[in-house]
PDB file of C-alpha atoms in Angstrom:
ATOM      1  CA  UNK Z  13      22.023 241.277  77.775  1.00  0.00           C
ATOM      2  CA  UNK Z  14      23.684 239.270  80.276  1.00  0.00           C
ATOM      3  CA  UNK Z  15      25.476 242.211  82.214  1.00  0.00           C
ATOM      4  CA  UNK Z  16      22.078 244.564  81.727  1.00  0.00           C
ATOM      5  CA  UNK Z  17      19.308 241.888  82.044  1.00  0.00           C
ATOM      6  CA  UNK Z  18      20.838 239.249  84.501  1.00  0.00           C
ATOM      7  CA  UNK Z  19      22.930 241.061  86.397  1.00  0.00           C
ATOM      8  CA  UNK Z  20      26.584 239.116  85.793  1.00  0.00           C
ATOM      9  CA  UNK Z  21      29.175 241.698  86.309  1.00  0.00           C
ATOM     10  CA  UNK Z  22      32.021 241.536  83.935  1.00  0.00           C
ATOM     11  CA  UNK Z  23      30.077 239.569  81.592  1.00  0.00           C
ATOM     12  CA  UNK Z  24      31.512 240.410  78.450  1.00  0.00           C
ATOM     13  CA  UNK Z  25      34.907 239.869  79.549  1.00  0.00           C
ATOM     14  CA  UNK Z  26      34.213 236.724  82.153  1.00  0.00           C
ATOM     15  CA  UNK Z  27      32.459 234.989  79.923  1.00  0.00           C
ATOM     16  CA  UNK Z  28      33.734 233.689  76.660  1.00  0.00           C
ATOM     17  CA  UNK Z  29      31.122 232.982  73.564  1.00  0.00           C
ATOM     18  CA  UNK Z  30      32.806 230.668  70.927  1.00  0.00           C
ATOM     19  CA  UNK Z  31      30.006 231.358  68.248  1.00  0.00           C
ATOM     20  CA  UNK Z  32      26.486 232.743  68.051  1.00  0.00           C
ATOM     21  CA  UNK Z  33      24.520 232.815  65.749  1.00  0.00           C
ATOM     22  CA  UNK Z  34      20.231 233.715  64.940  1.00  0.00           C
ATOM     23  CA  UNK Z  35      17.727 231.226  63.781  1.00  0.00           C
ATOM     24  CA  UNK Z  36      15.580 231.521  60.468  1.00  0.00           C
ATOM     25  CA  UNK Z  37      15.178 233.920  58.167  1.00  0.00           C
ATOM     26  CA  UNK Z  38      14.365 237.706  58.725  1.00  0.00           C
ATOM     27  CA  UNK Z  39      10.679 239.121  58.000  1.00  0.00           C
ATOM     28  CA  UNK Z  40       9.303 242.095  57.889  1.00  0.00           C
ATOM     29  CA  UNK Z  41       6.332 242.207  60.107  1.00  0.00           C
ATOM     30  CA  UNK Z  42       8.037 239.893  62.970  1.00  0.00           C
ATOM     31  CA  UNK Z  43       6.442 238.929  65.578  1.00  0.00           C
ATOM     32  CA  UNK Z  44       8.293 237.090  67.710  1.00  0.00           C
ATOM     33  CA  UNK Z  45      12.029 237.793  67.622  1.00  0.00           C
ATOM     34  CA  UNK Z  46      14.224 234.986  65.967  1.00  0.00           C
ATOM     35  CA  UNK Z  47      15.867 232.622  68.633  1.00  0.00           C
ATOM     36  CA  UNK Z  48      19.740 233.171  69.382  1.00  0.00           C
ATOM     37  CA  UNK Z  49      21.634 230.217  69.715  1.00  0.00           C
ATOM     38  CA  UNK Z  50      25.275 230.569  71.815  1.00  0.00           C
ATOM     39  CA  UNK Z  51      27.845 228.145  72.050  1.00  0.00           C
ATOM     40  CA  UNK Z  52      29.784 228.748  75.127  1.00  0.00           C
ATOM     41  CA  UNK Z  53      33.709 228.234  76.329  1.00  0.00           C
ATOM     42  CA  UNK Z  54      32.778 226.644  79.179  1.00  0.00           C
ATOM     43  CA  UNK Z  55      30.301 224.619  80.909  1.00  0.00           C
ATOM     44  CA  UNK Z  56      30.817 226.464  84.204  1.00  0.00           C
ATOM     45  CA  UNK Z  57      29.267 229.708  82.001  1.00  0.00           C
ATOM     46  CA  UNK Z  58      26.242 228.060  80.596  1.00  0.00           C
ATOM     47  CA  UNK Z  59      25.389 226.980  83.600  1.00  0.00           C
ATOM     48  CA  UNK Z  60      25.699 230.426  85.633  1.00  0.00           C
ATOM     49  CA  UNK Z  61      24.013 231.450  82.760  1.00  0.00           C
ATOM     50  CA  UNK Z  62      20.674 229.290  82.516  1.00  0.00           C
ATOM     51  CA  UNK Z  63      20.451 229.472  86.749  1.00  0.00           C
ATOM     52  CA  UNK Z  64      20.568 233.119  86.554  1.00  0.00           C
ATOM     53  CA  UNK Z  65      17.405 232.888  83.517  1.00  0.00           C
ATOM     54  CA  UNK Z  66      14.874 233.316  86.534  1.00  0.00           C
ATOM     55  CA  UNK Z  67      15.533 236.643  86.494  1.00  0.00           C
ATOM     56  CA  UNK Z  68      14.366 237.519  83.227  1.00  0.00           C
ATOM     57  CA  UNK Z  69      10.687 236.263  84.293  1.00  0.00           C
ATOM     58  CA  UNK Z  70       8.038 238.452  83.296  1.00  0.00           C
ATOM     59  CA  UNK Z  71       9.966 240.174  80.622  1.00  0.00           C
ATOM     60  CA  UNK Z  72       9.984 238.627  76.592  1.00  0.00           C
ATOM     61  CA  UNK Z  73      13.222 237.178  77.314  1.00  0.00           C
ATOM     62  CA  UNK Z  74      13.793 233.216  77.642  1.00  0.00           C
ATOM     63  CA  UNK Z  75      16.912 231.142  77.776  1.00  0.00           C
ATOM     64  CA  UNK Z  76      16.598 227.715  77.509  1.00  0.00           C
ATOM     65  CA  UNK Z  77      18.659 224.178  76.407  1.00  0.00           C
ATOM     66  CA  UNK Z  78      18.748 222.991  72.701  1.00  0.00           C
ATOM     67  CA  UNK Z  79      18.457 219.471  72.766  1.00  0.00           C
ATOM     68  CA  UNK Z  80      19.346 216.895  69.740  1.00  0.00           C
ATOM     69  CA  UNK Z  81      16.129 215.416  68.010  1.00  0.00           C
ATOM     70  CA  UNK Z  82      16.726 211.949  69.783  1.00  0.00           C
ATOM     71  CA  UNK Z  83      16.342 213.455  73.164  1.00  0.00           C
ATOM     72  CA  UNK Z  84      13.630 215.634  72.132  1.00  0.00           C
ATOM     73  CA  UNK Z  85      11.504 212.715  70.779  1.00  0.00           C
ATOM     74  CA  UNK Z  86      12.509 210.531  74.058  1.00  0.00           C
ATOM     75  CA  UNK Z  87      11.109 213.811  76.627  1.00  0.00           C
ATOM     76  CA  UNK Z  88       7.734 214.091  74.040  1.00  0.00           C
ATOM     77  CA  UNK Z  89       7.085 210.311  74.475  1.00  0.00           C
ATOM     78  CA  UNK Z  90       7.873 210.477  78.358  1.00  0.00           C
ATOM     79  CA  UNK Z  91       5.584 213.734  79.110  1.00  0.00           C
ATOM     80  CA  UNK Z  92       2.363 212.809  78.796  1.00  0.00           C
ATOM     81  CA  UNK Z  93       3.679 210.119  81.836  1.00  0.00           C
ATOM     82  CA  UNK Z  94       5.440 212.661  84.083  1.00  0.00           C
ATOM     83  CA  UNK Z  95       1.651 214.496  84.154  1.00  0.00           C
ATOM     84  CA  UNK Z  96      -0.388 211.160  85.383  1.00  0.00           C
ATOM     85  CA  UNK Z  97      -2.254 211.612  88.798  1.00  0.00           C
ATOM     86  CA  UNK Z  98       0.332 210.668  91.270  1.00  0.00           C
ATOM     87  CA  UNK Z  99       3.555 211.499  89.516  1.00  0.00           C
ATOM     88  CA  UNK Z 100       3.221 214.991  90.834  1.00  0.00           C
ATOM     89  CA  UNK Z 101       4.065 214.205  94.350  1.00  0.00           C
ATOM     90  CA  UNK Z 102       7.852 213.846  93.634  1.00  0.00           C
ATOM     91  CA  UNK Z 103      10.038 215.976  91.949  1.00  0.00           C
ATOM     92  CA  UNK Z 104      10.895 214.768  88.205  1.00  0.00           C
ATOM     93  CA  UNK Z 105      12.453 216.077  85.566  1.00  0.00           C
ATOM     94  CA  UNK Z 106      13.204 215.360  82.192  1.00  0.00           C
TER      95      UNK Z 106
END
């Protein structure tokens, strides 16, 4: 994937993968595939890795950040502020 899909050369042997593992349980008429979560080595990796994710637009492939439940309650409560008329003008992120 990350050698074929976002062009990293050396990928497999560059980057190091401490565990991976698949979310939920297998079924038989599936969808959607089941999410992959990856713990990386380093930082420096994840990071190449999730600014190089643009390049899998338009294709059923999406990388994104697991965040703890905390966090993900804080960003739900603070959404619906970052789209108010006004708030657009600047750049903001959650």
């Amino acid at each position: 994937l990350l050698e074929e899909k976002l062009h990293l050369e050396d990928a497999s042997k560059k980057i190091k993968i401490d565990r991976s593992h698949r979310l939920g349980r297998q079924k038989q008429a599936a969808e959607k595939p089941r999410p992959i979560i990856a713990k990386f080595n380093f930082c420096q990796d994840r990071e190449n890795i999730r600014l190089n994710a643009k390049k899998l637009r338009g294709s059923n492939i999406a990388i994104g950040e697991q965040f703890p439940d905390e966090i993900v309650k804080i960003r739900r409560e603070l959404y619906p502020e970052l789209k108010k008329p006004g708030k657009r003008e600047r750049r903001q992120n959650l």
